[in-house]
Coordinates of C-alpha atoms and ligand atoms in Angstrom, one line a residue:
X25 CA 0.0 0.0 0.0
X26 CA 1.4 3.3 -1.0
X27 CA 1.0 5.6 2.0
X28 CA 1.3 9.4 1.9
X29 CA 4.6 10.3 3.6
X30 CA 6.1 13.7 4.4
X31 CA 9.5 14.3 3.0
X32 CA 11.8 17.3 2.8
X33 CA 13.2 18.0 -0.6
X34 CA 16.1 20.4 -1.3
X35 CA 14.8 23.1 -3.7
X36 CA 18.4 23.5 -5.0
X37 CA 19.6 20.0 -5.8
X38 CA 16.5 17.9 -5.4
X39 CA 17.8 15.5 -2.8
X40 CA 15.3 13.9 -0.5
X41 CA 15.6 14.1 3.3
X42 CA 13.5 12.4 6.0
X43 CA 13.9 15.2 8.5
X44 CA 14.1 19.0 8.2
X45 CA 17.5 20.6 8.6
X46 CA 18.8 24.1 8.1
X47 CA 21.4 23.0 5.6
X48 CA 21.2 20.4 2.8
X49 CA 23.9 17.7 3.2
X50 CA 24.0 17.0 -0.5
X51 CA 24.7 20.4 -1.9
X52 CA 25.6 22.5 1.2
X53 CA 22.9 25.2 0.5
X54 CA 21.1 26.8 3.5
X55 CA 17.3 27.0 3.9
X56 CA 16.5 25.1 0.8
X57 CA 14.6 22.1 2.4
X58 CA 10.9 22.3 1.8
X59 CA 8.2 19.9 3.1
X60 CA 6.5 18.0 0.2
X61 CA 4.1 15.2 0.5
X62 CA 4.6 12.2 -1.8
X63 CA 1.7 9.9 -2.6
X64 CA 2.8 8.0 -5.5
X65 CA 3.7 9.5 -8.8
X66 CA 7.1 11.0 -9.7
X67 CA 9.7 11.1 -7.0
X68 CA 8.0 8.6 -4.7
X69 CA 10.8 6.1 -4.9
X70 CA 10.5 2.5 -3.8
X71 CA 6.8 2.7 -2.8
X72 CA 5.7 2.8 -6.4
X73 CA 8.0 -0.1 -7.4
X74 CA 6.5 -2.5 -4.9
X75 CA 3.9 -3.9 -7.2
X76 CA 6.1 -3.4 -10.3
X77 CA 5.3 -5.4 -13.5
X78 CA 7.8 -7.7 -15.1
X79 CA 10.1 -5.9 -17.5
X80 CA 9.9 -6.1 -21.3
X81 CA 13.1 -6.9 -23.2
X82 CA 14.3 -4.2 -25.6
X83 CA 16.4 -4.9 -28.7
X84 CA 20.1 -4.1 -28.1
X85 CA 22.0 -2.6 -31.0
X86 CA 25.5 -1.5 -32.0
X87 CA 27.2 1.9 -32.1
X88 CA 27.6 1.8 -35.9
X89 CA 24.7 2.1 -38.2
X90 CA 22.6 4.7 -40.1
X91 CA 22.1 8.0 -38.4
X92 CA 20.0 10.8 -39.6
X93 CA 20.6 14.5 -39.0
X94 CA 18.4 15.9 -36.3
X95 CA 15.4 17.3 -38.1
X96 CA 15.2 21.0 -37.4
X97 CA 12.8 23.9 -37.7
X98 CA 14.6 27.0 -38.6
X99 CA 13.2 30.3 -37.2
X100 CA 15.0 32.6 -39.7
X101 CA 16.2 34.7 -36.7
X102 CA 19.9 34.2 -37.4
X103 CA 21.2 34.8 -33.9
X104 CA 18.7 32.5 -32.4
X105 CA 19.4 29.7 -34.9
X106 CA 23.1 30.1 -34.2
X107 CA 22.6 29.6 -30.5
X108 CA 20.4 26.6 -30.9
X109 CA 22.9 25.0 -33.3
X110 CA 20.8 25.5 -36.5
X111 CA 17.2 25.6 -35.4
X112 CA 14.8 23.9 -32.9
X113 CA 15.2 20.1 -33.0
X114 CA 12.0 18.2 -33.5
X115 CA 11.2 16.0 -30.5
X116 CA 13.6 17.8 -28.2
X117 CA 13.2 20.0 -25.1
X118 CA 15.0 23.3 -24.8
X119 CA 15.3 25.3 -21.6
X120 CA 15.7 29.1 -21.9
X121 CA 16.9 30.6 -18.6
X122 CA 17.4 34.2 -17.6
X123 CA 16.7 37.0 -15.1
X124 CA 13.1 38.2 -14.9
X125 CA 12.5 41.1 -17.4
X126 CA 15.5 40.3 -19.5
X127 CA 13.4 39.6 -22.6
X128 CA 12.7 35.8 -22.7
X129 CA 9.1 36.2 -23.5
X130 CA 9.9 38.8 -26.1
X131 CA 12.4 36.6 -27.8
X132 CA 10.1 33.6 -27.8
X133 CA 7.1 35.6 -29.1
X134 CA 9.3 36.8 -31.9
X135 CA 10.5 33.3 -32.7
X136 CA 6.9 31.9 -32.5
X137 CA 5.7 34.6 -34.9
X138 CA 8.5 34.0 -37.3
X139 CA 7.8 30.2 -37.3
X140 CA 4.1 30.6 -37.5
X141 CA 4.5 32.9 -40.5
X142 CA 6.3 30.1 -42.3
X143 CA 3.4 27.8 -41.8
X144 CA 4.4 25.9 -38.7
X145 CA 1.9 25.2 -36.0
X146 CA 3.1 27.0 -32.9
X147 CA 1.4 27.0 -29.5
X148 CA 2.4 29.6 -26.9
X149 CA 1.2 28.7 -23.4
X150 CA 1.7 31.4 -20.8
X151 CA 1.3 30.7 -17.1
X152 CA 2.5 34.2 -16.1
X153 CA 0.6 36.6 -18.2
X154 CA -3.0 37.0 -19.3
X155 CA -3.9 36.7 -22.9
X156 CA -4.4 40.4 -23.2
X157 CA -0.9 41.1 -22.0
X158 CA 0.6 38.8 -24.5
X159 CA -1.5 40.3 -27.3
X160 CA -0.3 43.8 -26.2
X161 CA 3.3 42.6 -26.5
X162 CA 2.6 41.0 -29.9
X163 CA 1.1 44.3 -31.1
X164 CA 4.2 46.2 -29.9
X165 CA 6.4 43.7 -31.8
X166 CA 4.3 44.1 -34.9
X167 CA 3.5 40.3 -35.1
X168 CA -0.2 40.4 -33.9
X169 CA -1.5 39.0 -37.2
X170 CA 0.6 35.9 -37.3
X171 CA -1.2 32.6 -36.7
X172 CA 0.4 31.7 -33.3
X173 CA -2.0 29.8 -31.1
X174 CA -2.2 31.2 -27.6
X175 CA -3.4 30.0 -24.2
X176 CA -3.0 31.2 -20.6
X177 CA -2.9 27.9 -18.6
X178 CA -0.8 26.3 -16.0
X179 CA -2.1 22.7 -15.6
X180 CA 0.0 20.2 -17.5
X181 CA -2.9 17.7 -18.1
X182 CA -5.0 20.5 -19.5
X183 CA -2.2 21.8 -21.7
X184 CA -1.6 18.3 -23.1
X185 CA -5.3 17.8 -23.8
X186 CA -5.4 21.2 -25.6
X187 CA -2.4 20.5 -27.9
X188 CA -3.5 17.0 -28.6
X189 CA -6.5 18.5 -30.3
X190 CA -5.9 19.0 -34.1
X191 CA -2.6 18.7 -36.0
X192 CA 0.5 18.0 -33.9
X193 CA 2.2 21.3 -33.1
X194 CA 5.7 21.9 -34.4
X195 CA 6.7 23.9 -31.4
X196 CA 5.2 24.4 -28.0
X197 CA 6.5 27.2 -25.8
X198 CA 5.8 27.0 -22.0
X199 CA 6.3 30.3 -20.2
X200 CA 7.4 29.5 -17.5
X201 CA 8.2 26.1 -16.1
X202 CA 7.9 27.5 -12.5
X203 CA 4.2 28.1 -13.0
X204 CA 3.3 24.6 -14.3
X205 CA 1.7 22.0 -12.1
X206 CA 0.5 18.5 -12.6
X207 CA -2.2 16.4 -10.9
X208 CA 0.3 13.7 -10.4
X209 CA 1.9 15.2 -7.3
X210 CA 0.3 17.3 -4.6
X211 CA 3.2 19.6 -3.9
X212 CA 2.8 23.3 -4.5
X213 CA 3.6 24.8 -7.9
X214 CA 7.2 26.0 -8.2
X215 CA 8.6 23.3 -5.8
X216 CA 11.2 20.9 -7.2
X217 CA 8.7 18.0 -7.2
X218 CA 6.1 19.9 -9.2
X219 CA 8.6 21.5 -11.7
X220 CA 10.3 18.1 -12.2
X221 CA 7.1 16.3 -12.7
X222 CA 5.7 18.9 -15.1
X223 CA 8.9 19.1 -17.1
X224 CA 9.0 15.3 -17.3
X225 CA 5.5 15.1 -18.6
X226 CA 6.1 17.8 -21.3
X227 CA 9.5 16.2 -22.3
X228 CA 7.7 12.8 -22.6
X229 CA 5.1 14.5 -24.8
X230 CA 7.9 15.9 -27.0
X231 CA 9.8 12.6 -27.4
X232 CA 6.6 10.6 -28.2
X233 CA 5.1 13.0 -30.7
X234 CA 8.1 14.7 -32.3
X235 CA 7.0 18.2 -31.3
X236 CA 9.8 20.6 -30.1
X237 CA 9.2 22.2 -26.7
X238 CA 10.7 25.2 -25.2
X239 CA 10.6 25.7 -21.4
X240 CA 11.2 29.1 -20.0
X241 CA 12.9 29.2 -16.5
X242 CA 13.7 32.1 -14.3
X243 CA 17.1 32.5 -12.8
X244 CA 17.6 33.3 -9.2
X245 CA 20.0 36.0 -7.9
X246 CA 22.6 33.4 -7.5
X247 CA 22.5 32.7 -11.2
X248 CA 20.7 29.3 -11.1
X249 CA 17.5 28.5 -12.8
X250 CA 15.3 28.9 -9.8
X251 CA 15.1 25.8 -7.7
X252 CA 15.0 23.1 -10.3
X253 CA 18.6 22.6 -11.4
X254 CA 17.1 19.2 -12.0
X255 CA 15.4 20.5 -15.2
X256 CA 18.8 21.2 -16.7
X257 CA 19.7 17.5 -16.6
X258 CA 16.4 16.5 -18.2
X259 CA 16.4 18.8 -21.3
X260 CA 18.4 18.4 -24.5
X261 CA 19.7 22.0 -24.6
X262 CA 20.0 24.9 -22.2
X263 CA 20.3 28.5 -23.3
X264 CA 20.8 31.5 -21.0
X265 CA 19.6 34.9 -21.9
X266 CA 21.8 37.5 -20.3
X267 CA 22.4 41.2 -20.3
X268 CA 23.7 43.9 -18.0
X269 CA 21.3 46.4 -16.5
X270 CA 21.5 49.8 -18.2
X271 CA 22.8 48.3 -21.5
X272 CA 20.5 47.4 -24.4
X273 CA 22.2 44.4 -25.8
X274 CA 21.4 40.8 -24.7
X275 CA 23.4 37.7 -25.2
X276 CA 21.8 34.3 -25.8
X277 CA 24.4 31.8 -24.6
X278 CA 24.4 28.0 -25.2
X279 CA 25.6 26.1 -22.1
X280 CA 24.4 22.6 -23.0
X281 CA 23.4 21.2 -26.4
X282 CA 22.9 17.6 -27.2
X283 CA 22.5 18.4 -30.9
X284 CA 25.1 21.1 -31.6
X285 CA 28.0 23.1 -30.3
X286 CA 28.1 24.8 -26.9
X287 CA 29.9 28.1 -26.3
X288 CA 27.9 29.7 -29.1
X289 CA 26.3 33.1 -28.5
X290 CA 23.6 35.0 -30.3
X291 CA 23.7 38.8 -29.8
X292 CA 20.5 41.0 -29.7
X293 CA 19.7 44.5 -29.0
X294 CA 16.5 45.4 -27.1
X295 CA 14.7 48.2 -28.9
X296 CA 11.2 49.7 -28.5
X297 CA 10.0 47.2 -31.1
X298 CA 11.5 44.1 -29.6
X299 CA 14.8 42.4 -30.0
X300 CA 16.9 43.2 -33.0
X301 CA 19.7 40.9 -34.2
X302 CA 23.3 42.2 -34.0
X303 CA 25.1 40.3 -36.6
X304 CA 28.4 41.9 -35.9
X305 CA 28.9 42.2 -32.2
X306 CA 32.4 43.7 -32.4
X307 CA 30.9 46.9 -33.9
X308 CA 28.6 47.1 -30.9
X309 CA 31.3 46.7 -28.2
X310 CA 33.7 49.0 -30.0
X311 CA 30.9 51.6 -30.7
X312 CA 31.8 54.1 -28.0
X313 CA 35.5 54.2 -28.6
X314 CA 37.6 57.3 -28.3
X315 CA 40.9 56.9 -30.0
X316 CA 44.0 58.3 -28.3
X317 CA 43.0 58.0 -24.7
X318 CA 45.5 56.3 -22.4
X319 CA 44.4 53.1 -20.7
X320 CA 42.3 51.6 -23.5
X321 CA 43.3 48.4 -25.4
X322 CA 41.3 46.4 -27.8
X323 CA 41.1 42.7 -27.1
X324 CA 40.5 40.2 -30.0
X325 CA 38.5 37.5 -28.2
X326 CA 36.6 34.4 -29.2
X327 CA 33.0 33.5 -28.2
X328 CA 32.6 29.9 -29.3
X329 CA 33.4 29.9 -33.0
X330 CA 33.0 33.6 -33.4
X331 CA 35.6 36.3 -32.9
X332 CA 34.5 39.3 -30.8
X333 CA 36.5 42.5 -30.4
X334 CA 36.0 44.4 -27.2
X335 CA 37.7 47.4 -25.6
X336 CA 39.4 46.9 -22.2
X337 CA 39.7 50.1 -20.2
X338 CA 42.0 50.6 -17.3
X339 CA 42.4 53.5 -14.9
X340 CA 45.4 53.6 -12.7
X341 CA 45.3 56.6 -10.3
X342 CA 47.4 57.6 -7.2
X343 CA 45.8 56.2 -4.1
X344 CA 45.1 58.0 -0.8
X345 CA 44.4 54.7 0.9
X346 CA 46.8 52.5 2.9
X347 CA 45.6 49.5 0.9
X348 CA 45.0 50.6 -2.7
X349 CA 41.7 49.7 -4.3
X350 CA 41.3 47.2 -7.1
X351 CA 38.0 47.0 -8.8
X352 CA 37.0 45.0 -11.9
X353 CA 33.9 44.9 -14.0
X354 CA 33.5 42.2 -16.7
X355 CA 36.6 40.2 -15.8
X356 CA 38.0 38.0 -13.1
X357 CA 39.4 40.0 -10.1
X358 CA 41.8 37.2 -9.2
X359 CA 43.2 37.3 -12.7
X360 CA 43.8 41.1 -12.4
X361 CA 45.8 40.6 -9.2
X362 CA 47.9 38.0 -11.1
X363 CA 48.6 40.4 -14.0
X364 CA 49.5 43.2 -11.5
X365 CA 51.9 40.8 -9.7
X366 CA 53.6 39.7 -12.9
X367 CA 54.0 43.3 -14.0
X368 CA 55.6 44.2 -10.7
X369 CA 57.8 41.1 -10.4
X370 CA 59.0 40.7 -13.9
X371 CA 58.6 44.1 -15.6
X372 CA 59.5 46.6 -12.8
X373 CA 56.2 48.4 -13.1
X374 CA 54.9 49.5 -9.6
X375 CA 51.2 49.7 -8.7
X376 CA 51.7 49.6 -4.9
X377 CA 50.6 53.2 -4.4
X378 CA 47.9 53.3 -7.1
X379 CA 44.2 52.4 -7.3
X380 CA 43.5 50.2 -10.2
X381 CA 40.1 50.0 -12.0
X382 CA 39.4 47.7 -14.9
X383 CA 36.3 47.8 -17.0
X384 CA 35.2 45.8 -20.1
X385 CA 33.3 48.2 -22.4
X386 CA 29.7 47.8 -23.1
X387 CA 29.0 45.6 -20.0
X388 CA 30.4 42.6 -21.8
X389 CA 31.9 39.7 -19.7
X390 CA 35.2 38.1 -20.7
X391 CA 36.2 34.6 -19.4
X392 CA 39.1 33.9 -21.7
X393 CA 42.7 34.0 -20.3
X394 CA 43.7 35.3 -23.7
X395 CA 42.7 38.7 -22.5
X396 CA 45.8 38.9 -20.2
X397 CA 47.9 40.7 -22.8
X398 CA 45.3 43.4 -23.5
X399 CA 44.7 44.0 -19.8
X400 CA 48.5 44.3 -19.2
X401 CA 48.8 46.8 -22.1
X402 CA 45.8 48.8 -20.8
X403 CA 47.3 49.0 -17.3
X404 CA 50.7 50.0 -18.4
X405 CA 49.2 52.6 -20.8
X406 CA 47.1 54.2 -18.0
X407 CA 50.0 54.2 -15.5
X408 CA 52.4 55.9 -18.0
X409 CA 49.8 58.1 -19.5
X410 CA 50.8 57.0 -23.0
X411 CA 47.9 56.1 -25.3
X412 CA 48.3 52.9 -27.2
X413 CA 48.0 52.9 -31.0
X414 CA 44.3 53.2 -31.9
X415 CA 44.5 50.6 -34.7
X416 CA 46.1 47.8 -32.7
X417 CA 44.5 44.7 -31.2
X418 CA 46.0 42.5 -28.4
X419 CA 45.6 38.9 -27.4
X420 CA 47.7 36.3 -25.5
X421 CA 47.9 34.6 -22.2
X422 CA 50.5 35.6 -19.6
X423 CA 52.2 33.0 -17.4
X424 CA 53.4 33.7 -13.8
X425 CA 57.0 33.7 -15.1
X426 CA 56.2 36.7 -17.3
X427 CA 56.2 34.7 -20.6
X428 CA 53.6 35.4 -23.2
X429 CA 51.9 32.1 -24.2
X430 CA 50.1 31.3 -27.4
X431 CA 46.3 31.0 -27.6
X432 CA 44.0 29.2 -30.0
X433 CA 42.3 30.7 -33.1
X434 CA 45.0 33.4 -33.7
X435 CA 44.1 33.6 -37.4
X436 CA 40.3 34.1 -36.8
X437 CA 41.0 36.8 -34.3
X438 CA 43.3 38.6 -36.8
X439 CA 40.8 38.3 -39.6
X440 CA 38.1 39.9 -37.5
X441 CA 40.4 42.7 -36.5
X442 CA 41.4 43.3 -40.1
X443 CA 37.7 43.3 -41.2
X444 CA 37.1 46.1 -38.7
X445 CA 39.9 48.2 -39.9
X446 CA 42.7 47.4 -37.5
X447 CA 46.1 47.5 -39.0
X448 CA 48.4 46.2 -36.2
X449 CA 48.4 43.4 -33.7
X450 CA 50.3 42.3 -30.6
X451 CA 50.1 38.5 -30.2
X452 CA 52.2 35.6 -28.8
X453 CA 55.0 34.1 -30.8
X454 CA 54.4 30.6 -32.0
X455 CA 50.8 30.8 -32.8
X456 CA 50.9 27.8 -35.1
X457 CA 48.2 29.0 -37.5
X458 CA 50.4 32.0 -38.4
X459 CA 53.5 29.9 -39.1
X460 CA 51.8 28.4 -42.2
X461 CA 51.2 31.9 -43.5
X462 CA 47.9 30.8 -45.0
X463 CA 45.7 33.7 -45.8
X464 CA 46.8 36.2 -43.1
X465 CA 47.3 39.5 -44.7
X466 CA 49.2 42.7 -43.7
X467 CA 48.1 42.7 -40.1
X468 CA 49.6 39.2 -39.4
X469 CA 52.8 40.0 -41.2
X470 CA 53.5 43.2 -39.4
X471 CA 52.5 41.9 -36.0
X472 CA 54.6 42.4 -32.9
X473 CA 55.1 39.1 -31.2
X474 CA 56.7 39.4 -27.8
X475 CA 58.0 36.3 -25.9
X476 CA 58.1 38.1 -22.6
X477 CA 55.6 40.6 -21.1
X478 CA 58.6 42.9 -20.4
X479 CA 59.2 43.3 -24.2
X480 CA 55.7 44.8 -24.5
X481 CA 56.2 47.1 -21.5
X482 CA 59.4 48.3 -23.0
X483 CA 57.7 49.0 -26.3
X484 CA 54.9 51.0 -24.7
X485 CA 57.4 53.0 -22.7
X486 CA 59.5 53.4 -25.8
X487 CA 56.7 55.1 -27.6
X488 CA 57.3 58.1 -25.3
X489 CA 60.7 58.6 -26.8
X490 CA 59.7 58.2 -30.4
X491 CA 56.8 60.6 -29.9
X492 CA 59.2 63.2 -28.4
X493 CA 61.5 62.7 -31.4
X494 CA 58.6 63.4 -33.8
X495 CA 57.8 66.6 -32.1
X496 CA 61.3 68.0 -32.3
Ligands
TYD512 P1 10.0 40.2 -21.2 O1 10.2 39.5 -22.5 O2 8.7 40.3 -20.6 O3 11.0 39.6 -20.1 P2 11.0 38.1 -19.4 O4 10.0 37.3 -20.1 O5 12.4 37.6 -19.5 O6 10.6 38.4 -18.0 O7 10.7 41.6 -21.4 C1 10.4 42.6 -20.6 C2 11.3 43.9 -20.8 O8 11.6 44.1 -22.1 C3 10.5 45.0 -20.3 O9 11.2 45.7 -19.3 C4 10.2 45.8 -21.5 C5 11.2 45.5 -22.5 N1 10.7 45.5 -23.8 C6 11.3 46.5 -24.7 O10 12.1 47.3 -24.4 N2 10.8 46.5 -26.0 C7 9.9 45.7 -26.5 O11 9.5 45.8 -27.7 C8 9.3 44.7 -25.6 C9 8.2 43.8 -26.0 C10 9.7 44.7 -24.3
MG513 MG1 8.2 36.5 -19.3

């Protein structure tokens, strides 16, 4: 007999506890255990297996054999298709996470409209907004007359019954997963048990019918899709929609994809008529550039398979504090301390009595170590008051010994720089792609390739002398 039992389930990792505690043993988070009743259904564990039927044998097969490309539905919104790896895959589940208000519903409304206009059957189910609100948004986006089928509903069984009616939909959008609930469990909506059960039911629907589904999930302040990390494991792909407050652009970042590459990004700009694609992000991040100001260096970075140029800004100012201030926006603070230490220890540049501020322009975030060289150049430039050449890009990793180390994709970075009108580059020696000399034009040929960071510092400091010569 399956009896209803009280259990405590961690809302962060989903582990089950018999007793309440302040801290979850499994993931170490505080105040995440919530009482949830289990009376059969999903998550009830051994109780439901007691009167299990005898298993049915499945046919085992080999690794080799015919495979078909995942059938996709392409939205025609280039940046979205890039992030999904070429379109929504039929029969798969995609999770789109992001802060509240970042533009998830806007993006998906636009995608739904684009697909519906192409003749696909698209169902948009909103559990957060009333139909009137969604219509208002569609009007603002100028897509109100596309044949998207709309519902405001939160019960999974009702949703499944609704979409089973008529032709199988090509894409079902569920906004958001936190509002869904199923009759199968009696926990409150938004709890791990409910979210997991609802997601599982929808994913099962996708796999059995071949419809693609998109689940929208809110992200908490800590940057996790609220509560149900569990959903991330269940879906085929996870995209995060990110952006900095005060900036208009948004980045759609692929963090998991069973059918395509991860590390891809799609870049959008939020306008008064919805999201606009930004096909060339470098132009956006370099947009506000003032040539000839000390402390600015352009970093040639990579986002997945795509090169992105961004400006790194440093301000080094005399400090009045006993312990000078170090502040970083858009980069890793520990990495900045490391670069400062290398500059002090190996290049004789002193920052001990100076405050150091580092900012990545446009609110962009860099995670690549390849930015080291650009950061070092910006710091030295600001300290000495000598502006770096405006048409020069920088990339390369710096080791603790002060050596400049090669990074991947040198050729792609240089090509992007050349395309945007840069004529000079500072990059590590021994970037294998350059050695072949295949296709790198003037910028690669005339590049400065230091082996030690001290060489670059000497060159920046040396520019003072040559400028003085010019003036004489
Ligand atoms: P929304 O898609 O509702 O965010 P989410 O679903 O992620 O919570 O976007 C809300 C924000 O976007 C809101 O602050 C208004 C802004 N917005 C625009 O700037 N332009 C537009 O055309 C639309 C539809 C929204
Ligand atoms: Mg929304």
